[in-house]
């Protein structure tokens, strides 16, 4: 017996709306037609709902091992499923960092045992993420690492980054870079600008990001490595990526929902739920990343989901750790504030959360079609409700979007043909 999704809205290859049935059997889509006979299949009524390829998030912090009070692989993947994500990539800044093959295997085994969505671990570029000695890229890839990153810190040594790119290229692994020059950013907690000056807080200037972005694009050009910029936030970084692409450099970039929807003018006061790294930058920077997303300079949207405990975030703007959660709010926020406002089409938003991340990281996912993996997200674009952190499945409640009213909520998530999350009373 298969799973039959009835009368769903979908996007065809041209981005046009169609209506039809989807039959799922043995983890694959086996039929996609205007009408499919029941024949005893389990049926889900998707009338007036949309079915998209499962969303893919290439930047998530699952915190396990070492920081299980913030998040676990079990809680993080359930939060992902609630947000409509069927595949996530987890960053290596755990404790210990994911710099050994055994740790990569541990994450993969735990994800299979306790997780509900596909998990691809990203391994550390340098041992202990200290920027002093490269990890064993070959062994990490053999263990299942999908990419390499020292996310959370930037690789300060240009020589170290160049050697990393040379070795990563040989193995076909992308370098996924947190771009931050410590000598420029040290001690900052918010963007260096009007807000930091008004509240007497140490600032993080934009050049701390774009100096590394420019350096790394030149190194990628020289070495031929695949280079991906994490959570781009500064207008100069967008320009550098655009120019790099025009020269044929293998550079891609991601942007987080909060950098698309907020700037430092929106921070109501010294609230640590608005503290993240890179920080919310100026209005001009915000407009630049939106433009970069629309014109294709920025390839994908990634949440940079970074849960912390309430106690940690209650320490105030100076001491609280960087980061906010994002898995459970990304699509409704983006649909409400980018699609309903006419900045992006629905097809463009879905592409940047499915097709593009799959292409960049070499996944055979991100599409609806016969024979495709049955990783699917069912969304009610008409459903309107506020963001309620107290309802999150993530352990983290740290979001600046609490109380925002959004449309377009995922109501069911299907992984390998199995419903792994479904909103209560969402479908008859």
Short mmCIF file of C-alpha atoms in Angstrom, two decimals, residues 10-399:
data_model
loop_
_atom_site.label_atom_id
_atom_site.label_comp_id
_atom_site.label_asym_id
_atom_site.label_seq_id
_atom_site.Cartn_x
_atom_site.Cartn_y
_atom_site.Cartn_z
CA UNK A 10 2.33 21.91 -7.44
CA UNK A 11 4.85 23.82 -9.53
CA UNK A 12 5.81 22.32 -12.89
CA UNK A 13 9.26 22.64 -14.48
CA UNK A 14 8.31 26.08 -15.81
CA UNK A 15 7.26 27.30 -12.38
CA UNK A 16 3.58 27.22 -13.32
CA UNK A 17 0.84 26.04 -10.98
CA UNK A 18 -0.72 22.63 -11.70
CA UNK A 19 -3.09 20.38 -9.76
CA UNK A 20 -2.79 16.64 -9.43
CA UNK A 21 -2.24 13.49 -7.39
CA UNK A 22 1.10 12.10 -6.22
CA UNK A 23 1.55 8.39 -5.50
CA UNK A 24 4.41 7.37 -3.23
CA UNK A 25 5.59 3.77 -2.99
CA UNK A 26 8.72 2.34 -1.36
CA UNK A 27 10.14 5.79 -0.70
CA UNK A 28 9.82 7.00 -4.29
CA UNK A 29 7.32 8.96 -6.34
CA UNK A 30 5.83 6.34 -8.67
CA UNK A 31 3.02 8.32 -10.29
CA UNK A 32 2.14 11.96 -10.79
CA UNK A 33 -1.11 12.48 -12.66
CA UNK A 34 -4.26 14.57 -12.73
CA UNK A 35 -6.20 11.75 -11.03
CA UNK A 36 -4.91 8.49 -9.52
CA UNK A 37 -7.31 5.77 -8.38
CA UNK A 38 -7.29 4.99 -4.66
CA UNK A 39 -6.75 1.19 -4.78
CA UNK A 40 -6.33 0.95 -1.03
CA UNK A 41 -3.54 3.49 -0.65
CA UNK A 42 -3.35 5.65 2.45
CA UNK A 43 -4.80 8.94 1.28
CA UNK A 44 -3.99 12.50 2.27
CA UNK A 45 -6.38 15.18 1.13
CA UNK A 46 -4.23 18.05 -0.16
CA UNK A 47 -7.03 20.06 -1.76
CA UNK A 48 -6.15 23.77 -1.58
CA UNK A 49 -2.70 22.84 -0.21
CA UNK A 50 0.67 22.89 -1.93
CA UNK A 51 3.19 20.05 -2.21
CA UNK A 52 6.82 21.04 -2.72
CA UNK A 53 10.04 19.00 -2.81
CA UNK A 54 11.27 18.75 0.78
CA UNK A 55 13.17 21.85 1.83
CA UNK A 56 16.97 21.56 2.22
CA UNK A 57 18.85 23.60 4.83
CA UNK A 58 22.62 23.65 4.31
CA UNK A 59 23.41 25.44 7.58
CA UNK A 60 22.10 24.04 10.89
CA UNK A 61 23.62 23.69 14.35
CA UNK A 62 22.42 20.46 15.96
CA UNK A 63 24.77 20.97 18.95
CA UNK A 64 25.32 17.22 19.54
CA UNK A 65 27.75 16.04 20.76
CA UNK A 66 28.57 18.24 23.71
CA UNK A 67 25.84 20.86 23.87
CA UNK A 68 22.74 18.70 24.31
CA UNK A 69 21.16 21.26 26.66
CA UNK A 70 20.82 23.54 23.62
CA UNK A 71 19.71 20.94 21.06
CA UNK A 72 20.06 17.29 20.17
CA UNK A 73 19.97 15.52 16.85
CA UNK A 74 16.54 14.20 17.83
CA UNK A 75 15.06 17.59 18.78
CA UNK A 76 16.78 19.43 15.95
CA UNK A 77 15.56 17.06 13.26
CA UNK A 78 12.02 17.21 14.64
CA UNK A 79 12.21 20.99 14.48
CA UNK A 80 13.44 20.67 10.90
CA UNK A 81 10.51 18.44 9.99
CA UNK A 82 8.05 20.91 11.52
CA UNK A 83 9.58 23.60 9.34
CA UNK A 84 9.18 21.49 6.20
CA UNK A 85 12.86 20.54 5.90
CA UNK A 86 13.61 16.97 4.85
CA UNK A 87 17.40 17.34 4.53
CA UNK A 88 19.76 19.36 6.71
CA UNK A 89 23.51 19.87 6.92
CA UNK A 90 24.89 20.20 10.46
CA UNK A 91 27.90 22.33 11.35
CA UNK A 92 30.99 20.98 13.13
CA UNK A 93 31.29 23.44 16.05
CA UNK A 94 30.20 20.87 18.62
CA UNK A 95 32.16 19.72 21.66
CA UNK A 96 34.39 18.09 20.60
CA UNK A 97 34.28 19.61 17.10
CA UNK A 98 33.58 17.24 14.21
CA UNK A 99 37.24 16.91 13.25
CA UNK A 100 37.59 13.12 13.50
CA UNK A 101 36.02 10.38 11.32
CA UNK A 102 34.62 8.68 14.43
CA UNK A 103 32.63 11.80 15.27
CA UNK A 104 31.21 12.05 11.75
CA UNK A 105 30.10 8.42 12.00
CA UNK A 106 28.64 9.08 15.45
CA UNK A 107 26.47 11.90 14.11
CA UNK A 108 25.32 9.81 11.16
CA UNK A 109 24.49 6.82 13.36
CA UNK A 110 22.59 8.96 15.86
CA UNK A 111 20.70 10.64 13.04
CA UNK A 112 19.61 7.26 11.67
CA UNK A 113 18.62 6.03 15.13
CA UNK A 114 16.98 9.15 16.58
CA UNK A 115 16.49 11.65 13.76
CA UNK A 116 13.50 12.04 11.45
CA UNK A 117 15.08 13.84 8.45
CA UNK A 118 18.23 13.30 6.40
CA UNK A 119 21.35 14.66 8.13
CA UNK A 120 24.63 15.45 6.36
CA UNK A 121 27.47 16.37 8.74
CA UNK A 122 30.00 19.02 7.72
CA UNK A 123 33.49 18.34 9.06
CA UNK A 124 35.95 20.84 10.48
CA UNK A 125 38.63 22.30 8.21
CA UNK A 126 41.18 22.50 11.03
CA UNK A 127 41.78 20.38 14.11
CA UNK A 128 39.73 21.64 17.05
CA UNK A 129 38.73 24.51 14.74
CA UNK A 130 41.81 26.34 15.94
CA UNK A 131 43.09 27.22 12.47
CA UNK A 132 46.52 25.71 13.04
CA UNK A 133 46.48 22.25 11.41
CA UNK A 134 44.29 20.78 8.70
CA UNK A 135 42.11 17.80 9.50
CA UNK A 136 42.34 14.54 7.53
CA UNK A 137 40.00 15.45 4.67
CA UNK A 138 40.18 12.02 3.04
CA UNK A 139 39.27 10.15 6.23
CA UNK A 140 36.47 12.60 7.00
CA UNK A 141 35.00 12.19 3.52
CA UNK A 142 35.27 8.42 3.81
CA UNK A 143 33.35 8.63 7.09
CA UNK A 144 30.54 10.59 5.43
CA UNK A 145 31.40 14.28 5.68
CA UNK A 146 29.54 16.30 3.04
CA UNK A 147 31.70 19.42 3.12
CA UNK A 148 34.33 21.23 5.18
CA UNK A 149 33.89 24.28 7.40
CA UNK A 150 35.20 25.93 10.55
CA UNK A 151 31.81 27.59 10.99
CA UNK A 152 31.65 29.72 14.10
CA UNK A 153 35.11 31.05 13.42
CA UNK A 154 36.91 32.18 10.31
CA UNK A 155 40.12 30.52 9.11
CA UNK A 156 42.52 33.36 9.86
CA UNK A 157 45.58 32.11 7.98
CA UNK A 158 45.47 32.69 4.23
CA UNK A 159 48.07 29.94 3.79
CA UNK A 160 45.89 27.51 5.76
CA UNK A 161 42.82 28.34 3.66
CA UNK A 162 44.78 27.94 0.43
CA UNK A 163 46.05 24.52 1.48
CA UNK A 164 42.52 23.55 2.50
CA UNK A 165 41.15 24.52 -0.90
CA UNK A 166 43.88 22.61 -2.75
CA UNK A 167 43.18 19.41 -0.81
CA UNK A 168 39.39 19.84 -0.85
CA UNK A 169 39.40 20.23 -4.63
CA UNK A 170 41.27 16.95 -5.04
CA UNK A 171 38.56 15.19 -3.05
CA UNK A 172 35.63 17.05 -4.60
CA UNK A 173 34.54 18.55 -1.28
CA UNK A 174 33.23 22.12 -1.06
CA UNK A 175 34.74 24.61 1.38
CA UNK A 176 31.91 26.23 3.33
CA UNK A 177 33.30 29.36 4.91
CA UNK A 178 32.42 31.41 7.95
CA UNK A 179 34.04 34.66 6.88
CA UNK A 180 35.35 36.71 9.77
CA UNK A 181 38.66 38.45 10.31
CA UNK A 182 39.30 38.32 14.06
CA UNK A 183 41.57 41.35 14.03
CA UNK A 184 38.68 43.47 12.75
CA UNK A 185 35.78 41.84 14.60
CA UNK A 186 37.32 41.08 18.00
CA UNK A 187 35.04 41.94 20.91
CA UNK A 188 32.09 43.13 18.87
CA UNK A 189 28.55 42.05 19.68
CA UNK A 190 26.41 43.94 17.13
CA UNK A 191 26.95 45.65 13.79
CA UNK A 192 29.22 48.66 13.99
CA UNK A 193 26.79 51.47 13.23
CA UNK A 194 24.08 53.67 14.67
CA UNK A 195 22.67 51.04 17.04
CA UNK A 196 26.04 50.11 18.52
CA UNK A 197 26.88 53.77 19.06
CA UNK A 198 23.49 54.60 20.60
CA UNK A 199 23.74 51.76 23.12
CA UNK A 200 27.47 51.92 23.73
CA UNK A 201 28.05 48.39 22.48
CA UNK A 202 31.24 47.23 20.73
CA UNK A 203 30.62 46.87 17.01
CA UNK A 204 31.47 44.27 14.37
CA UNK A 205 32.35 46.14 11.16
CA UNK A 206 31.33 44.86 7.75
CA UNK A 207 34.95 44.66 6.61
CA UNK A 208 35.52 41.82 9.09
CA UNK A 209 33.33 39.75 6.75
CA UNK A 210 34.09 41.02 3.28
CA UNK A 211 37.87 40.99 3.71
CA UNK A 212 37.65 37.21 4.11
CA UNK A 213 35.10 36.84 1.32
CA UNK A 214 37.38 38.70 -1.09
CA UNK A 215 40.46 36.77 0.01
CA UNK A 216 38.73 33.42 -0.32
CA UNK A 217 37.24 34.15 -3.75
CA UNK A 218 40.72 34.96 -5.02
CA UNK A 219 42.05 31.75 -3.48
CA UNK A 220 39.18 29.76 -5.02
CA UNK A 221 39.98 31.36 -8.38
CA UNK A 222 43.62 30.35 -8.02
CA UNK A 223 43.02 26.80 -6.78
CA UNK A 224 39.80 25.94 -8.65
CA UNK A 225 38.11 24.88 -5.41
CA UNK A 226 34.35 24.91 -4.84
CA UNK A 227 33.79 27.72 -2.36
CA UNK A 228 30.52 28.51 -0.54
CA UNK A 229 30.03 31.65 1.56
CA UNK A 230 28.01 31.14 4.75
CA UNK A 231 25.35 33.61 5.96
CA UNK A 232 26.35 36.54 3.76
CA UNK A 233 25.36 39.87 5.32
CA UNK A 234 27.37 42.80 3.93
CA UNK A 235 26.75 44.66 0.66
CA UNK A 236 30.44 44.47 -0.24
CA UNK A 237 30.38 40.68 0.17
CA UNK A 238 27.46 40.46 -2.26
CA UNK A 239 29.39 42.55 -4.78
CA UNK A 240 32.47 40.36 -4.43
CA UNK A 241 30.48 37.17 -4.98
CA UNK A 242 28.76 38.72 -8.02
CA UNK A 243 32.09 39.73 -9.54
CA UNK A 244 33.61 36.33 -8.76
CA UNK A 245 30.79 34.56 -10.56
CA UNK A 246 31.21 36.85 -13.55
CA UNK A 247 34.87 35.76 -13.74
CA UNK A 248 33.87 32.08 -13.61
CA UNK A 249 34.99 31.37 -10.03
CA UNK A 250 33.23 28.38 -8.47
CA UNK A 251 31.66 30.49 -5.73
CA UNK A 252 28.18 30.16 -4.25
CA UNK A 253 26.54 31.92 -1.32
CA UNK A 254 23.75 31.57 1.19
CA UNK A 255 21.75 34.14 3.14
CA UNK A 256 19.73 33.68 6.33
CA UNK A 257 16.10 34.80 6.68
CA UNK A 258 16.98 37.26 9.46
CA UNK A 259 19.47 39.10 7.26
CA UNK A 260 16.81 39.37 4.55
CA UNK A 261 14.06 40.64 6.83
CA UNK A 262 15.82 42.68 9.54
CA UNK A 263 18.52 45.34 9.94
CA UNK A 264 20.09 46.98 12.97
CA UNK A 265 17.41 49.68 12.90
CA UNK A 266 14.89 46.97 13.80
CA UNK A 267 16.62 45.99 17.06
CA UNK A 268 14.30 47.32 19.77
CA UNK A 269 17.02 47.56 22.41
CA UNK A 270 19.75 45.42 23.95
CA UNK A 271 17.78 42.21 23.42
CA UNK A 272 20.04 39.13 22.96
CA UNK A 273 17.40 37.54 20.72
CA UNK A 274 18.68 40.00 18.12
CA UNK A 275 22.31 38.98 18.67
CA UNK A 276 23.76 36.79 15.97
CA UNK A 277 27.00 36.48 13.99
CA UNK A 278 27.23 37.99 11.46
CA UNK A 279 25.07 40.67 13.06
CA UNK A 280 22.03 42.42 11.67
CA UNK A 281 23.67 45.07 9.52
CA UNK A 282 22.54 48.38 8.06
CA UNK A 283 19.43 48.96 5.97
CA UNK A 284 21.68 49.35 2.93
CA UNK A 285 23.25 45.95 3.60
CA UNK A 286 19.82 44.38 4.04
CA UNK A 287 18.66 45.81 0.71
CA UNK A 288 21.84 44.51 -0.96
CA UNK A 289 21.35 40.93 0.20
CA UNK A 290 17.73 41.00 -0.94
CA UNK A 291 18.82 42.28 -4.36
CA UNK A 292 21.56 39.64 -4.48
CA UNK A 293 19.01 36.94 -3.75
CA UNK A 294 16.64 38.18 -6.44
CA UNK A 295 19.30 38.53 -9.17
CA UNK A 296 20.83 35.11 -8.44
CA UNK A 297 24.11 36.27 -6.90
CA UNK A 298 23.01 34.55 -3.69
CA UNK A 299 22.09 30.98 -4.51
CA UNK A 300 20.29 29.58 -1.48
CA UNK A 301 18.52 30.49 1.74
CA UNK A 302 19.83 28.74 4.86
CA UNK A 303 18.57 29.27 8.40
CA UNK A 304 21.82 29.19 10.44
CA UNK A 305 19.60 27.60 13.11
CA UNK A 306 21.58 28.21 16.33
CA UNK A 307 19.71 27.23 19.50
CA UNK A 308 20.83 28.31 22.97
CA UNK A 309 19.33 27.84 26.42
CA UNK A 310 17.18 30.57 27.93
CA UNK A 311 19.74 30.98 30.71
CA UNK A 312 22.52 31.66 28.20
CA UNK A 313 20.46 34.18 26.28
CA UNK A 314 19.40 35.92 29.50
CA UNK A 315 22.97 37.09 30.16
CA UNK A 316 22.51 40.34 28.26
CA UNK A 317 23.84 41.66 24.97
CA UNK A 318 27.50 41.60 26.00
CA UNK A 319 27.68 38.08 27.43
CA UNK A 320 24.94 36.11 25.66
CA UNK A 321 26.12 33.78 22.88
CA UNK A 322 25.51 34.60 19.22
CA UNK A 323 22.70 32.94 17.31
CA UNK A 324 18.97 32.49 16.85
CA UNK A 325 16.76 29.54 15.88
CA UNK A 326 15.22 29.40 12.43
CA UNK A 327 14.11 25.97 11.26
CA UNK A 328 10.47 26.27 12.30
CA UNK A 329 9.85 29.79 11.02
CA UNK A 330 11.85 30.12 7.80
CA UNK A 331 9.27 29.34 5.15
CA UNK A 332 6.32 31.28 6.67
CA UNK A 333 8.55 34.33 7.23
CA UNK A 334 9.94 34.23 3.71
CA UNK A 335 6.64 33.52 2.03
CA UNK A 336 4.91 36.31 3.94
CA UNK A 337 7.58 38.97 3.52
CA UNK A 338 9.17 38.11 0.17
CA UNK A 339 6.51 36.32 -1.90
CA UNK A 340 3.30 38.01 -0.76
CA UNK A 341 5.05 41.36 -1.14
CA UNK A 342 6.09 40.56 -4.72
CA UNK A 343 9.86 40.56 -4.16
CA UNK A 344 10.23 36.87 -5.07
CA UNK A 345 7.89 34.54 -6.91
CA UNK A 346 6.78 31.38 -5.12
CA UNK A 347 8.78 29.36 -7.65
CA UNK A 348 11.93 31.38 -6.91
CA UNK A 349 11.57 30.88 -3.16
CA UNK A 350 11.03 27.15 -3.53
CA UNK A 351 13.99 26.89 -5.91
CA UNK A 352 16.31 28.56 -3.38
CA UNK A 353 15.17 26.14 -0.67
CA UNK A 354 15.22 22.96 -2.78
CA UNK A 355 16.77 22.87 -6.26
CA UNK A 356 19.74 25.15 -5.65
CA UNK A 357 21.01 23.59 -2.38
CA UNK A 358 20.64 20.15 -3.96
CA UNK A 359 22.70 21.26 -6.97
CA UNK A 360 25.45 22.89 -4.92
CA UNK A 361 25.92 19.94 -2.57
CA UNK A 362 25.38 17.20 -5.14
CA UNK A 363 22.13 15.74 -3.83
CA UNK A 364 19.69 13.86 -6.04
CA UNK A 365 16.81 15.74 -4.45
CA UNK A 366 14.89 18.96 -4.78
CA UNK A 367 12.43 17.95 -7.50
CA UNK A 368 9.03 16.38 -8.03
CA UNK A 369 8.97 13.68 -10.67
CA UNK A 370 8.60 10.00 -11.33
CA UNK A 371 11.43 8.11 -9.62
CA UNK A 372 12.40 11.03 -7.36
CA UNK A 373 12.87 10.48 -3.65
CA UNK A 374 9.59 10.94 -1.81
CA UNK A 375 10.85 13.81 0.37
CA UNK A 376 7.88 16.16 0.31
CA UNK A 377 6.56 19.18 2.17
CA UNK A 378 2.85 20.01 2.30
CA UNK A 379 2.15 23.71 2.91
CA UNK A 380 -1.05 25.65 3.54
CA UNK A 381 -0.30 29.06 2.02
CA UNK A 382 -3.58 30.46 3.40
CA UNK A 383 -2.92 29.41 6.98
CA UNK A 384 -2.25 32.50 9.08
CA UNK A 385 -0.93 32.30 12.63
CA UNK A 386 1.60 33.97 14.90
CA UNK A 387 5.08 32.67 15.65
CA UNK A 388 4.90 31.14 19.11
CA UNK A 389 8.35 30.15 20.45
CA UNK A 390 6.70 28.22 23.30
CA UNK A 391 5.41 25.77 20.67
CA UNK A 392 8.80 25.12 19.03
CA UNK A 393 10.01 21.51 18.84
CA UNK A 394 13.56 22.82 19.01
CA UNK A 395 14.97 23.20 22.49
CA UNK A 396 15.86 26.77 21.52
CA UNK A 397 13.34 29.59 21.92
CA UNK A 398 15.74 32.37 20.90
CA UNK A 399 14.07 34.20 18.02
#
